[in-house]
Each structure stands twice: as C-alpha cells, then as structure tokens.
Amino acid sequence: MKTYSITFLPDNKTIEAAAGKSVLEAAAATGIAVNSVCGGDGVCGKCRVLIKSGKVTAKPNMFLDRLDIQRGMALACQTFIDGDVVIEVPQESRVGGVPQLATEDAIRYGSISGWVGEGALFPHNPLFQKVYLELPKPTITDCVCDQERLYRELRRNRDIGVMQTGLAVLQRLPDILRQNDWKVTVMLGRRGQTLEVVDVEPGNTAAYNYGVALDLGTTTVVAHLVDIGTSKTLATKAKYNSQISYGDDVISRIMYASTAERLTQLRDLVVNDINDLIAGLVVEARVKLHDVSIVVCAGNTTMIHLLCAMNPGNIRKDPYIPTACSPPTIRAAEVGIKINPRGLLSTLPSVASYVGGDVVADVLVSGMMRSEELSLLIDMGTNGELVLGNKDWLVCCSASAGPSFEGGGITCGMRATNGAIERIQLGKNGDVLSCNVVGGGKPLGLCGSGLIDAVAELLKAGCIDRRGRYDRAACGSRLRENESGGLEFVLFTGRETALGRDLVLTEADINNLIHSKGSIYMATESLLDHVGMTFDDLKHVYIAGGFGNYLRIDQGVRIGLLPDLDPAKFKYIGNGSVQGAKMALFSQEALLNIQEQIAGAMTYMELSTSHKYMNEYSSCLFLPHTNIEKFPSLLSGVQKEAEIGVTG
Ligand code: FES
C-alpha cells in the first residue's frame, strides 16, 4: 500500500501513513491527541486542523464555512491522506496538558481524616500490608516447613483466615529466609476472602509501603500516591485519559473497542496514562517504584472493562449487561501497570452498566447510606448518575446527558482546562461584567460550568426566552446570523479571545444544553416517582463529578438542571472516586462496606423502561421547565418578565 509522509505542526513530528488513513488516525499514531468528541463520526466539529500544504481528500461537513475551507481548515476525522502533507493542529483542537480543575479538585478533596483510623468510621486495616518477622530457626523438634513457619508466625496475634502463597514466592523462600538469618518482611495482599503472601523481602522494609488511589474517569485520570502505614497522601497528579482520541463518551469508546486489537489498544492507552502518573508521583514524593505495592481504582463500568481488557460490547446493547461488576483483584502487571512486579490491582465494584464504582465511592463519601433522612446524589458528566435513598435502601439510575457539560457539541465548548471560562456574569444586553478563565489570560472557550453560567445569565438578562431562543431586541448588536442561518451571540470578539476568532454561543448550543439538563432533571423526578416520593421529601442533595464541583447551584436551578430546593440542602462532595478508592486501600472494612452495604444494596432502575421519564422528558426542554410552578423561587421573576413581554 502506498504511504505518504505526514508532518504535524507545531510539534514538527513526521510519520509515514498509508493512503486513505484519516488525519485523526495519523495524529493519534504520532501521539498527538486531537479533540474528537464524537469519536471520529464527523458530528462534533471539534477536530479542526489546518492543512498547510499537500494533498488530502475531505468529506463535506457542516462545521466549516466557506472562509474556513479557503484558509485550509479541515476536520481531522473527515479528511484523508492523499499525498505528503503538512498539518497544523491548533491549540483549541488538542487534548493535552493538565486538566486544571481536576488537578485542583484532586488536591482540595483528598482528605480521609475522620473516615479511617483510630476513633474513625473504619479501622486502619490496609488491603496491602508489610509485616516484619523474626522467625524462630528450625530445629529437630520444630521441623515444620518454611511456608508453615511463616504462616504460624503471621497468625500469632492476628486473626487470619485462608492464606495462600504463589509458587514463584515458594521457590525463592528457602534462600531468602536462610540468607537473612530468618529476618524478613512479608508482603500481604487481600484478594477476596484470601490473604496472599505476595512476596517476601530480606530484612525490615515494612516502613516502605505505598499505594496509589486512582479515579479512572472517561475524561481524566486522577492519581494519589499514599503512604499505607501512615495514611498520608504524598503526591497527587491528574491527566487527560488518552482514550479521548477515540471518543469523548463511553459509547464511542465501546464502539471503537469492537475488535480484540482495538480493545487492547484502548487498554494500553489508559495504562500508559496511569504509568505516567505513577512515574511522576514517585519522583515527586522520592519513593521507589518497587515500594508501590497496590493500586486501587474507582471508575465507571466501561472504564474498568477497558482497563481489564474485558469486552465492553454488551454494555451498550439492550439489555445492557456488563461482563463483570466486580473483577477480581489481579497482579497490576497483568494489565501493564508498572509498580512492584508482584503488586496488586483492585477495582471498586459497579452496580450496573451505567452505574460504576465511581458512583459507589461517591455514595460512601456522601454518607447518605448511614442517614435516616432521604438524600439524592447526582454525579454529573456525559452520563448523569443518580442515587436516591437512605440507610435502609438505595435506588439508582443513569441518564445520558450528552457531552455538553464537557464542552462537546458546543461551538466554543471545551474541557475545564487552561483557557476555559468557568464563570461568567452578564449584564443588560448580555454585556460581559466579569469572567473567570481557568489559568488566567484570554478565553479559549466555555467549559460546563461556564456554559451553564452563560445561559443562566442570558436568561436572567432577557436575551433568551424560556425555549432558549434569542430575543433580537434584548441582545442588540451582539446577536448575528451565522452561515448556517442560525443565530449566535458574540460573548467575546476575536480580539478579546485566545482563539483568534469570536467566541460565540449559538441557539443550537443552548438547545444542546437544554437537552442535557432536561435529561438530568427528568431522571431525578423519575427516580423520586419510582419510590413514591417528591422533591419535598429530600433532605440532602449531594453534587459529585468533574464539573459538578464548579457548578453554581443558583444557576443550575435557574436553567432547570437542579430542583428548586433550599440552597442549604445542597452539598458538593468533590472527587468522591479517589477518596473512596483511598478509603478502600486503607481499610478492608471500608471495602467490605462498599461491596455489601452500597454496591450490593443498590437497586438499579433502567430509565428507558420508565413511562414517566419517556412521557415527560419534553416538558423539561424549557428554561427552567414548562411548568414554572416547579420552580417557585423563579416564579416572581418570570411573571415580571412576562408582564413586560420579554419571554416567548
Ligand atoms: Fe471529527 Fe467529531 S467531527 S471527531
């Protein structure tokens, strides 16, 4: 097959690619992650690249206008190699760098104080322990075998049930014991009901025992390095999940992983991310990689399938059956994670295809399963997961919110990284009064919280009506028609942005957000209805998830994403995944609680079988809702607007 030379700028990386390969595939093969919210289906418009020279064949698309095409702009996934080419990948089309907010989140919400330790909820009883032993030497009257001698000493003063030791350890055991005067450190790892002698080290190494708590998200991977003996967090890091090049959401990833080769490819991408993070953590904390003994991972069901290279195909097919909700604890090296070669990988259990170990961890951290009072937990992302209940029962569901909270499907949407508007305040005619940009400087786009702010502020200013349509009179000169005939509002002109072009919000963008928020709100109402309760019965609402922590509750209520309740009932729980993983790592009792009292007790409700959800979803496609009575705190404002003829 004919191949051509492809050079990517400004990286100046060149590879040979076969004729007909897409620019997106060529970039991924070069290690350049291009935004591909839709996984290369040509429907998100986020993979814009600039063809500087050379021959390509491009399929028509609706995201580029005449001027863009004249400038050489193309969609990477819809453009195919037809000769030697030089391609520039602009900043806004790249996935990369550090997910700023996720990193801050990881640092702000990592504490487990009050959860594990003396006088806390769970005892300090780690999943992986190192025990120093000075064994009595064998004699003619004490002639048990080496393995039994080790077990006998371990069981002294300890309540240990079933134990096992692998052959590789037994093969080395006689020499290690005798060469070290019977003074050794035993590495003990919990694997289900069994305690495994994972390895035996010469001398006393018990003080050097570290673990990694992982939040394996569809968008970001967050890792905390912990000292298992002291329960201290030594370092934290986050990065984007490199699988993003193959789609932003779990469905795109599942579709991509349709062959064994591609499944392994996705597994390797995320394992490389995990290895990068761990390598950075040990350098920062001055810890030897060899002393990292265990990784405990909380992630959604699909991410855990991909990490373990288990076929995720049935997760997206009716009746949505995962391969396993509780994969066994395995050697981390089996999936390619680089820690101590005999170290372990443990994952938190899932409940169903769309309610994973990350949500189970959120529930643990919220404490809702210990309260008499009714609580609701909402984990917001491309999938919104909701859990309702109290100490006696828990019911959960998952709503497909679409990618708009992560900036997908939004003309100037982006993830919460440097350059993203995370907060914005607008005045009359939609004039910008203030704006917070992640990392400072000129804005590049809107992340989820910024998008919600912008729409809520435009609604408050009367620039959009309750259907999300622009009001020409109220918007003034900031409103214009775009090439596809739709209306767009210019939040910032090209001079004010780091984009080099205007930063706009189109009616189609607002419509996408309305669908996302409608899906979450309707799921909440359906879950309550399912158990015969109403919003009035709710005592606490916990907000979890990547962007959830940056969401302003009042703005969430204004657009109808969140129920109109007393603001004091809302509480952010931060990164529950990494916190839950950490608790499980430090306490076998916490893991048991996660397995039995949370995952094992949660009843899953499939929303597609809910008549209420199906029948009433369209009533949520208004700002905030067709029935404004459901939002009493907004009622007076809307009535006032109606009187002066602002609303549609
Ligand atoms: Fe190219 Fe979505 S349009 S990845």
mmCIF file of N, CA and C in Angstrom, residues 331-444:
data_model
loop_
_atom_site.group_PDB
_atom_site.id
_atom_site.type_symbol
_atom_site.label_atom_id
_atom_site.label_comp_id
_atom_site.label_asym_id
_atom_site.label_seq_id
_atom_site.Cartn_x
_atom_site.Cartn_y
_atom_site.Cartn_z
ATOM 1 N N ARG A 331 -2.797 -9.141 39.656
ATOM 2 C CA ARG A 331 -1.463 -8.565 39.679
ATOM 3 C C ARG A 331 -1.527 -7.331 38.755
ATOM 4 N N ALA A 332 -1.078 -6.156 39.217
ATOM 5 C CA ALA A 332 -1.152 -4.931 38.396
ATOM 6 C C ALA A 332 -0.401 -5.120 37.077
ATOM 7 N N ALA A 333 0.687 -5.913 37.132
ATOM 8 C CA ALA A 333 1.492 -6.132 35.929
ATOM 9 C C ALA A 333 0.695 -6.857 34.839
ATOM 10 N N GLU A 334 -0.367 -7.574 35.231
ATOM 11 C CA GLU A 334 -1.161 -8.310 34.229
ATOM 12 C C GLU A 334 -1.770 -7.371 33.196
ATOM 13 N N VAL A 335 -2.085 -6.119 33.599
ATOM 14 C CA VAL A 335 -2.624 -5.174 32.615
ATOM 15 C C VAL A 335 -1.535 -4.205 32.152
ATOM 16 N N GLY A 336 -0.340 -4.342 32.699
ATOM 17 C CA GLY A 336 0.780 -3.485 32.263
ATOM 18 C C GLY A 336 1.076 -2.330 33.202
ATOM 19 N N ILE A 337 0.420 -2.275 34.370
ATOM 20 C CA ILE A 337 0.710 -1.186 35.311
ATOM 21 C C ILE A 337 2.051 -1.454 35.981
ATOM 22 N N LYS A 338 2.890 -0.420 35.955
ATOM 23 C CA LYS A 338 4.255 -0.598 36.457
ATOM 24 C C LYS A 338 4.378 -0.117 37.898
ATOM 25 N N ILE A 339 4.272 -1.066 38.817
ATOM 26 C CA ILE A 339 4.613 -0.828 40.223
ATOM 27 C C ILE A 339 5.501 -2.012 40.604
ATOM 28 N N ASN A 340 5.569 -2.389 41.879
ATOM 29 C CA ASN A 340 6.268 -3.623 42.233
ATOM 30 C C ASN A 340 5.717 -4.751 41.338
ATOM 31 N N PRO A 341 6.576 -5.525 40.682
ATOM 32 C CA PRO A 341 6.090 -6.524 39.717
ATOM 33 C C PRO A 341 5.055 -7.489 40.297
ATOM 34 N N ARG A 342 5.065 -7.681 41.637
ATOM 35 C CA ARG A 342 4.078 -8.585 42.233
ATOM 36 C C ARG A 342 2.932 -7.806 42.891
ATOM 37 N N GLY A 343 2.938 -6.467 42.713
ATOM 38 C CA GLY A 343 1.898 -5.621 43.307
ATOM 39 C C GLY A 343 0.521 -5.918 42.737
ATOM 40 N N LEU A 344 -0.518 -5.451 43.433
ATOM 41 C CA LEU A 344 -1.893 -5.813 43.085
ATOM 42 C C LEU A 344 -2.683 -4.639 42.504
ATOM 43 N N LEU A 345 -3.701 -4.993 41.743
ATOM 44 C CA LEU A 345 -4.665 -4.007 41.227
ATOM 45 C C LEU A 345 -6.044 -4.446 41.685
ATOM 46 N N SER A 346 -6.718 -3.538 42.395
ATOM 47 C CA SER A 346 -8.059 -3.834 42.896
ATOM 48 C C SER A 346 -9.011 -2.770 42.378
ATOM 49 N N THR A 347 -10.230 -3.140 42.000
ATOM 50 C CA THR A 347 -11.180 -2.141 41.492
ATOM 51 C C THR A 347 -12.428 -2.127 42.369
ATOM 52 N N LEU A 348 -13.027 -0.949 42.495
ATOM 53 C CA LEU A 348 -14.262 -0.872 43.279
ATOM 54 C C LEU A 348 -15.409 -1.442 42.452
ATOM 55 N N PRO A 349 -16.357 -2.108 43.079
ATOM 56 C CA PRO A 349 -17.415 -2.788 42.321
ATOM 57 C C PRO A 349 -18.411 -1.826 41.674
ATOM 58 N N SER A 350 -18.933 -2.223 40.526
ATOM 59 C CA SER A 350 -20.002 -1.478 39.857
ATOM 60 C C SER A 350 -21.345 -2.051 40.275
ATOM 61 N N VAL A 351 -22.413 -1.330 39.921
ATOM 62 C CA VAL A 351 -23.769 -1.816 40.191
ATOM 63 C C VAL A 351 -24.408 -2.315 38.900
ATOM 64 N N ALA A 352 -24.157 -1.585 37.817
ATOM 65 C CA ALA A 352 -24.765 -1.933 36.537
ATOM 66 C C ALA A 352 -23.912 -1.320 35.432
ATOM 67 N N SER A 353 -24.367 -1.486 34.195
ATOM 68 C CA SER A 353 -23.570 -0.999 33.065
ATOM 69 C C SER A 353 -23.267 0.485 33.153
ATOM 70 N N TYR A 354 -24.219 1.263 33.688
ATOM 71 C CA TYR A 354 -24.023 2.714 33.709
ATOM 72 C C TYR A 354 -23.979 3.288 35.119
ATOM 73 N N VAL A 355 -23.796 2.453 36.096
ATOM 74 C CA VAL A 355 -23.552 2.948 37.465
ATOM 75 C C VAL A 355 -22.335 2.183 37.976
ATOM 76 N N GLY A 356 -21.205 2.866 37.994
ATOM 77 C CA GLY A 356 -19.942 2.188 38.264
ATOM 78 C C GLY A 356 -19.412 2.386 39.663
ATOM 79 N N GLY A 357 -18.179 1.910 39.846
ATOM 80 C CA GLY A 357 -17.511 2.013 41.130
ATOM 81 C C GLY A 357 -17.261 3.453 41.548
ATOM 82 N N ASP A 358 -17.217 4.372 40.577
ATOM 83 C CA ASP A 358 -17.026 5.784 40.912
ATOM 84 C C ASP A 358 -18.238 6.316 41.678
ATOM 85 N N VAL A 359 -19.422 5.892 41.250
ATOM 86 C CA VAL A 359 -20.645 6.355 41.919
ATOM 87 C C VAL A 359 -20.786 5.691 43.296
ATOM 88 N N VAL A 360 -20.424 4.425 43.349
ATOM 89 C CA VAL A 360 -20.445 3.700 44.623
ATOM 90 C C VAL A 360 -19.538 4.424 45.631
ATOM 91 N N ALA A 361 -18.372 4.875 45.146
ATOM 92 C CA ALA A 361 -17.453 5.629 46.015
ATOM 93 C C ALA A 361 -18.086 6.955 46.436
ATOM 94 N N ASP A 362 -18.771 7.618 45.508
ATOM 95 C CA ASP A 362 -19.455 8.885 45.841
ATOM 96 C C ASP A 362 -20.449 8.662 46.987
ATOM 97 N N VAL A 363 -21.183 7.558 46.905
ATOM 98 C CA VAL A 363 -22.194 7.274 47.935
ATOM 99 C C VAL A 363 -21.511 7.102 49.289
ATOM 100 N N LEU A 364 -20.407 6.370 49.280
ATOM 101 C CA LEU A 364 -19.674 6.165 50.541
ATOM 102 C C LEU A 364 -19.267 7.519 51.133
ATOM 103 N N VAL A 365 -18.698 8.374 50.272
ATOM 104 C CA VAL A 365 -18.175 9.655 50.741
ATOM 105 C C VAL A 365 -19.308 10.589 51.196
ATOM 106 N N SER A 366 -20.451 10.494 50.529
ATOM 107 C CA SER A 366 -21.580 11.361 50.922
ATOM 108 C C SER A 366 -22.112 10.962 52.300
ATOM 109 N N GLY A 367 -22.002 9.682 52.625
ATOM 110 C CA GLY A 367 -22.526 9.194 53.906
ATOM 111 C C GLY A 367 -24.034 8.972 53.871
ATOM 112 N N MET A 368 -24.661 9.092 52.693
ATOM 113 C CA MET A 368 -26.122 9.001 52.605
ATOM 114 C C MET A 368 -26.652 7.632 53.051
ATOM 115 N N MET A 369 -25.810 6.578 52.926
ATOM 116 C CA MET A 369 -26.289 5.238 53.289
ATOM 117 C C MET A 369 -26.249 5.014 54.800
ATOM 118 N N ARG A 370 -25.835 6.040 55.543
ATOM 119 C CA ARG A 370 -25.860 5.900 57.004
ATOM 120 C C ARG A 370 -26.903 6.804 57.643
ATOM 121 N N SER A 371 -27.611 7.584 56.817
ATOM 122 C CA SER A 371 -28.555 8.567 57.358
ATOM 123 C C SER A 371 -29.995 8.054 57.299
ATOM 124 N N GLU A 372 -30.777 8.478 58.304
ATOM 125 C CA GLU A 372 -32.217 8.163 58.301
ATOM 126 C C GLU A 372 -32.918 8.983 57.216
ATOM 127 N N GLU A 373 -32.337 10.146 56.917
ATOM 128 C CA GLU A 373 -33.028 11.101 56.037
ATOM 129 C C GLU A 373 -32.817 10.771 54.566
ATOM 130 N N LEU A 374 -33.754 11.217 53.757
ATOM 131 C CA LEU A 374 -33.694 10.921 52.321
ATOM 132 C C LEU A 374 -32.689 11.851 51.632
ATOM 133 N N SER A 375 -31.786 11.247 50.883
ATOM 134 C CA SER A 375 -30.768 12.030 50.164
ATOM 135 C C SER A 375 -30.772 11.649 48.694
ATOM 136 N N LEU A 376 -30.323 12.618 47.901
ATOM 137 C CA LEU A 376 -30.145 12.376 46.466
ATOM 138 C C LEU A 376 -28.701 12.710 46.130
ATOM 139 N N LEU A 377 -28.071 11.852 45.342
ATOM 140 C CA LEU A 377 -26.709 12.135 44.887
ATOM 141 C C LEU A 377 -26.740 12.243 43.364
ATOM 142 N N ILE A 378 -26.139 13.309 42.847
ATOM 143 C CA ILE A 378 -26.076 13.475 41.388
ATOM 144 C C ILE A 378 -24.614 13.590 40.986
ATOM 145 N N ASP A 379 -24.159 12.656 40.160
ATOM 146 C CA ASP A 379 -22.804 12.718 39.623
ATOM 147 C C ASP A 379 -22.950 13.135 38.170
ATOM 148 N N MET A 380 -22.495 14.371 37.888
ATOM 149 C CA MET A 380 -22.751 14.916 36.559
ATOM 150 C C MET A 380 -21.556 14.797 35.637
ATOM 151 N N GLY A 381 -21.802 14.253 34.467
ATOM 152 C CA GLY A 381 -20.769 14.156 33.430
ATOM 153 C C GLY A 381 -21.485 13.860 32.138
ATOM 154 N N THR A 382 -20.815 13.224 31.180
ATOM 155 C CA THR A 382 -21.515 12.893 29.930
ATOM 156 C C THR A 382 -22.661 11.925 30.220
ATOM 157 N N ASN A 383 -22.479 11.162 31.290
ATOM 158 C CA ASN A 383 -23.588 10.373 31.806
ATOM 159 C C ASN A 383 -23.895 10.941 33.181
ATOM 160 N N GLY A 384 -25.171 11.172 33.462
ATOM 161 C CA GLY A 384 -25.508 11.631 34.799
ATOM 162 C C GLY A 384 -25.952 10.422 35.602
ATOM 163 N N GLU A 385 -25.275 10.141 36.703
ATOM 164 C CA GLU A 385 -25.687 9.017 37.541
ATOM 165 C C GLU A 385 -26.334 9.575 38.791
ATOM 166 N N LEU A 386 -27.470 8.981 39.170
ATOM 167 C CA LEU A 386 -28.205 9.471 40.325
ATOM 168 C C LEU A 386 -28.473 8.334 41.293
ATOM 169 N N VAL A 387 -28.345 8.646 42.565
ATOM 170 C CA VAL A 387 -28.653 7.655 43.599
ATOM 171 C C VAL A 387 -29.571 8.328 44.612
ATOM 172 N N LEU A 388 -30.622 7.623 44.984
ATOM 173 C CA LEU A 388 -31.594 8.145 45.938
ATOM 174 C C LEU A 388 -31.714 7.129 47.068
ATOM 175 N N GLY A 389 -31.850 7.605 48.289
ATOM 176 C CA GLY A 389 -32.072 6.646 49.371
ATOM 177 C C GLY A 389 -31.626 7.121 50.721
ATOM 178 N N ASN A 390 -31.546 6.160 51.626
ATOM 179 C CA ASN A 390 -31.114 6.430 52.999
ATOM 180 C C ASN A 390 -30.464 5.156 53.542
ATOM 181 N N LYS A 391 -30.419 5.004 54.858
ATOM 182 C CA LYS A 391 -29.692 3.852 55.419
ATOM 183 C C LYS A 391 -30.401 2.522 55.145
ATOM 184 N N ASP A 392 -31.668 2.579 54.781
ATOM 185 C CA ASP A 392 -32.410 1.329 54.571
ATOM 186 C C ASP A 392 -32.457 0.879 53.117
ATOM 187 N N TRP A 393 -32.359 1.820 52.194
ATOM 188 C CA TRP A 393 -32.449 1.428 50.785
ATOM 189 C C TRP A 393 -31.760 2.461 49.890
ATOM 190 N N LEU A 394 -31.329 1.983 48.725
ATOM 191 C CA LEU A 394 -30.698 2.873 47.742
ATOM 192 C C LEU A 394 -31.204 2.460 46.363
ATOM 193 N N VAL A 395 -31.612 3.436 45.581
ATOM 194 C CA VAL A 395 -32.029 3.138 44.215
ATOM 195 C C VAL A 395 -31.273 4.097 43.295
ATOM 196 N N CYS A 396 -30.871 3.597 42.126
ATOM 197 C CA CYS A 396 -30.032 4.443 41.268
ATOM 198 C C CYS A 396 -30.468 4.334 39.809
ATOM 199 N N CYS A 397 -30.027 5.291 39.021
ATOM 200 C CA CYS A 397 -30.277 5.238 37.579
ATOM 201 C C CYS A 397 -29.199 6.043 36.869
ATOM 202 N N SER A 398 -29.187 5.948 35.584
ATOM 203 C CA SER A 398 -28.202 6.684 34.796
ATOM 204 C C SER A 398 -28.912 7.366 33.641
ATOM 205 N N ALA A 399 -28.623 8.647 33.455
ATOM 206 C CA ALA A 399 -29.259 9.405 32.378
ATOM 207 C C ALA A 399 -28.183 9.841 31.395
ATOM 208 N N SER A 400 -28.441 9.618 30.131
ATOM 209 C CA SER A 400 -27.466 10.040 29.126
ATOM 210 C C SER A 400 -27.607 11.540 28.920
ATOM 211 N N ALA A 401 -26.646 12.304 29.427
ATOM 212 C CA ALA A 401 -26.768 13.767 29.374
ATOM 213 C C ALA A 401 -26.140 14.338 28.114
ATOM 214 N N GLY A 402 -25.376 13.541 27.383
ATOM 215 C CA GLY A 402 -24.679 14.088 26.211
ATOM 216 C C GLY A 402 -23.431 14.832 26.664
ATOM 217 N N PRO A 403 -22.612 15.222 25.701
ATOM 218 C CA PRO A 403 -21.285 15.750 26.080
ATOM 219 C C PRO A 403 -21.234 17.237 26.403
ATOM 220 N N SER A 404 -22.380 17.943 26.449
ATOM 221 C CA SER A 404 -22.289 19.408 26.558
ATOM 222 C C SER A 404 -21.649 19.876 27.863
ATOM 223 N N PHE A 405 -21.814 19.108 28.964
ATOM 224 C CA PHE A 405 -21.179 19.534 30.218
ATOM 225 C C PHE A 405 -19.654 19.465 30.126
ATOM 226 N N GLU A 406 -19.161 18.695 29.156
ATOM 227 C CA GLU A 406 -17.705 18.614 28.959
ATOM 228 C C GLU A 406 -17.278 19.482 27.779
ATOM 229 N N GLY A 407 -18.209 20.311 27.287
ATOM 230 C CA GLY A 407 -17.891 21.217 26.177
ATOM 231 C C GLY A 407 -18.169 20.618 24.813
ATOM 232 N N GLY A 408 -18.598 19.354 24.762
ATOM 233 C CA GLY A 408 -18.863 18.697 23.479
ATOM 234 C C GLY A 408 -20.181 19.169 22.872
ATOM 235 N N GLY A 409 -20.226 19.250 21.543
ATOM 236 C CA GLY A 409 -21.449 19.664 20.862
ATOM 237 C C GLY A 409 -21.751 21.141 21.057
ATOM 238 N N ILE A 410 -20.808 21.900 21.599
ATOM 239 C CA ILE A 410 -20.981 23.339 21.829
ATOM 240 C C ILE A 410 -19.935 24.048 20.967
ATOM 241 N N THR A 411 -20.377 24.996 20.136
ATOM 242 C CA THR A 411 -19.480 25.604 19.144
ATOM 243 C C THR A 411 -18.146 26.013 19.756
ATOM 244 N N CYS A 412 -18.197 26.741 20.867
ATOM 245 C CA CYS A 412 -16.942 27.160 21.516
ATOM 246 C C CYS A 412 -16.794 26.460 22.868
ATOM 247 N N GLY A 413 -17.238 25.221 22.919
ATOM 248 C CA GLY A 413 -17.136 24.469 24.173
ATOM 249 C C GLY A 413 -15.770 23.836 24.309
ATOM 250 N N MET A 414 -15.352 23.618 25.525
ATOM 251 C CA MET A 414 -14.076 22.943 25.772
ATOM 252 C C MET A 414 -14.080 22.334 27.165
ATOM 253 N N ARG A 415 -13.090 21.526 27.442
ATOM 254 C CA ARG A 415 -12.984 20.948 28.783
ATOM 255 C C ARG A 415 -12.451 21.985 29.752
ATOM 256 N N ALA A 416 -12.545 21.654 31.039
ATOM 257 C CA ALA A 416 -12.136 22.613 32.064
ATOM 258 C C ALA A 416 -10.626 22.643 32.227
ATOM 259 N N THR A 417 -9.969 23.136 31.195
ATOM 260 C CA THR A 417 -8.520 23.261 31.281
ATOM 261 C C THR A 417 -8.149 24.711 31.005
ATOM 262 N N ASN A 418 -6.854 25.025 30.956
ATOM 263 C CA ASN A 418 -6.438 26.416 30.765
ATOM 264 C C ASN A 418 -7.156 27.065 29.588
ATOM 265 N N GLY A 419 -7.662 28.256 29.822
ATOM 266 C CA GLY A 419 -8.346 28.998 28.769
ATOM 267 C C GLY A 419 -9.859 28.864 28.819
ATOM 268 N N ALA A 420 -10.355 27.940 29.649
ATOM 269 C CA ALA A 420 -11.812 27.731 29.700
ATOM 270 C C ALA A 420 -12.470 28.768 30.618
ATOM 271 N N ILE A 421 -13.570 29.316 30.152
ATOM 272 C CA ILE A 421 -14.353 30.208 31.014
ATOM 273 C C ILE A 421 -15.113 29.315 31.987
ATOM 274 N N GLU A 422 -14.847 29.448 33.266
ATOM 275 C CA GLU A 422 -15.547 28.608 34.242
ATOM 276 C C GLU A 422 -16.693 29.369 34.914
ATOM 277 N N ARG A 423 -16.612 30.718 34.870
ATOM 278 C CA ARG A 423 -17.681 31.546 35.425
ATOM 279 C C ARG A 423 -17.822 32.786 34.580
ATOM 280 N N ILE A 424 -19.045 33.245 34.431
ATOM 281 C CA ILE A 424 -19.242 34.481 33.676
ATOM 282 C C ILE A 424 -20.480 35.178 34.217
ATOM 283 N N GLN A 425 -20.385 36.489 34.281
ATOM 284 C CA GLN A 425 -21.536 37.273 34.728
ATOM 285 C C GLN A 425 -21.872 38.267 33.623
ATOM 286 N N LEU A 426 -23.136 38.309 33.240
ATOM 287 C CA LEU A 426 -23.554 39.186 32.152
ATOM 288 C C LEU A 426 -24.528 40.235 32.672
ATOM 289 N N GLY A 427 -24.520 41.389 32.022
ATOM 290 C CA GLY A 427 -25.448 42.447 32.403
ATOM 291 C C GLY A 427 -26.500 42.653 31.336
ATOM 292 N N LYS A 428 -26.991 43.868 31.272
ATOM 293 C CA LYS A 428 -28.020 44.210 30.287
ATOM 294 C C LYS A 428 -27.482 43.954 28.870
ATOM 295 N N ASN A 429 -28.317 43.492 27.985
ATOM 296 C CA ASN A 429 -27.937 43.167 26.603
ATOM 297 C C ASN A 429 -26.857 42.081 26.525
ATOM 298 N N GLY A 430 -26.634 41.416 27.613
ATOM 299 C CA GLY A 430 -25.629 40.339 27.601
ATOM 300 C C GLY A 430 -24.202 40.843 27.658
ATOM 301 N N ASP A 431 -24.004 42.107 28.053
ATOM 302 C CA ASP A 431 -22.628 42.613 28.169
ATOM 303 C C ASP A 431 -21.895 41.854 29.270
ATOM 304 N N VAL A 432 -20.634 41.533 29.008
ATOM 305 C CA VAL A 432 -19.868 40.766 29.997
ATOM 306 C C VAL A 432 -19.441 41.686 31.143
ATOM 307 N N LEU A 433 -19.881 41.357 32.360
ATOM 308 C CA LEU A 433 -19.498 42.152 33.534
ATOM 309 C C LEU A 433 -18.238 41.579 34.177
ATOM 310 N N SER A 434 -18.171 40.257 34.262
ATOM 311 C CA SER A 434 -16.967 39.637 34.801
ATOM 312 C C SER A 434 -16.843 38.223 34.248
ATOM 313 N N CYS A 435 -15.632 37.710 34.307
ATOM 314 C CA CYS A 435 -15.402 36.397 33.705
ATOM 315 C C CYS A 435 -14.165 35.760 34.329
ATOM 316 N N ASN A 436 -14.275 34.508 34.741
ATOM 317 C CA ASN A 436 -13.117 33.770 35.291
ATOM 318 C C ASN A 436 -12.617 32.786 34.253
ATOM 319 N N VAL A 437 -11.355 32.903 33.907
ATOM 320 C CA VAL A 437 -10.773 31.981 32.926
ATOM 321 C C VAL A 437 -9.790 31.068 33.668
ATOM 322 N N VAL A 438 -9.921 29.769 33.457
ATOM 323 C CA VAL A 438 -9.001 28.832 34.131
ATOM 324 C C VAL A 438 -7.566 29.141 33.692
ATOM 325 N N GLY A 439 -6.703 29.367 34.642
ATOM 326 C CA GLY A 439 -5.303 29.666 34.341
ATOM 327 C C GLY A 439 -5.055 31.120 33.972
ATOM 328 N N GLY A 440 -6.130 31.937 33.929
ATOM 329 C CA GLY A 440 -5.994 33.364 33.591
ATOM 330 C C GLY A 440 -5.834 33.574 32.088
ATOM 331 N N GLY A 441 -5.683 34.829 31.694
ATOM 332 C CA GLY A 441 -5.480 35.160 30.277
ATOM 333 C C GLY A 441 -6.774 35.247 29.496
ATOM 334 N N LYS A 442 -6.624 35.314 28.167
ATOM 335 C CA LYS A 442 -7.806 35.443 27.296
ATOM 336 C C LYS A 442 -8.521 34.098 27.183
ATOM 337 N N PRO A 443 -9.838 34.146 27.035
ATOM 338 C CA PRO A 443 -10.570 32.867 26.968
ATOM 339 C C PRO A 443 -10.410 32.146 25.637
ATOM 340 N N LEU A 444 -10.482 30.809 25.746
ATOM 341 C CA LEU A 444 -10.442 29.945 24.555
ATOM 342 C C LEU A 444 -11.811 29.343 24.271
#
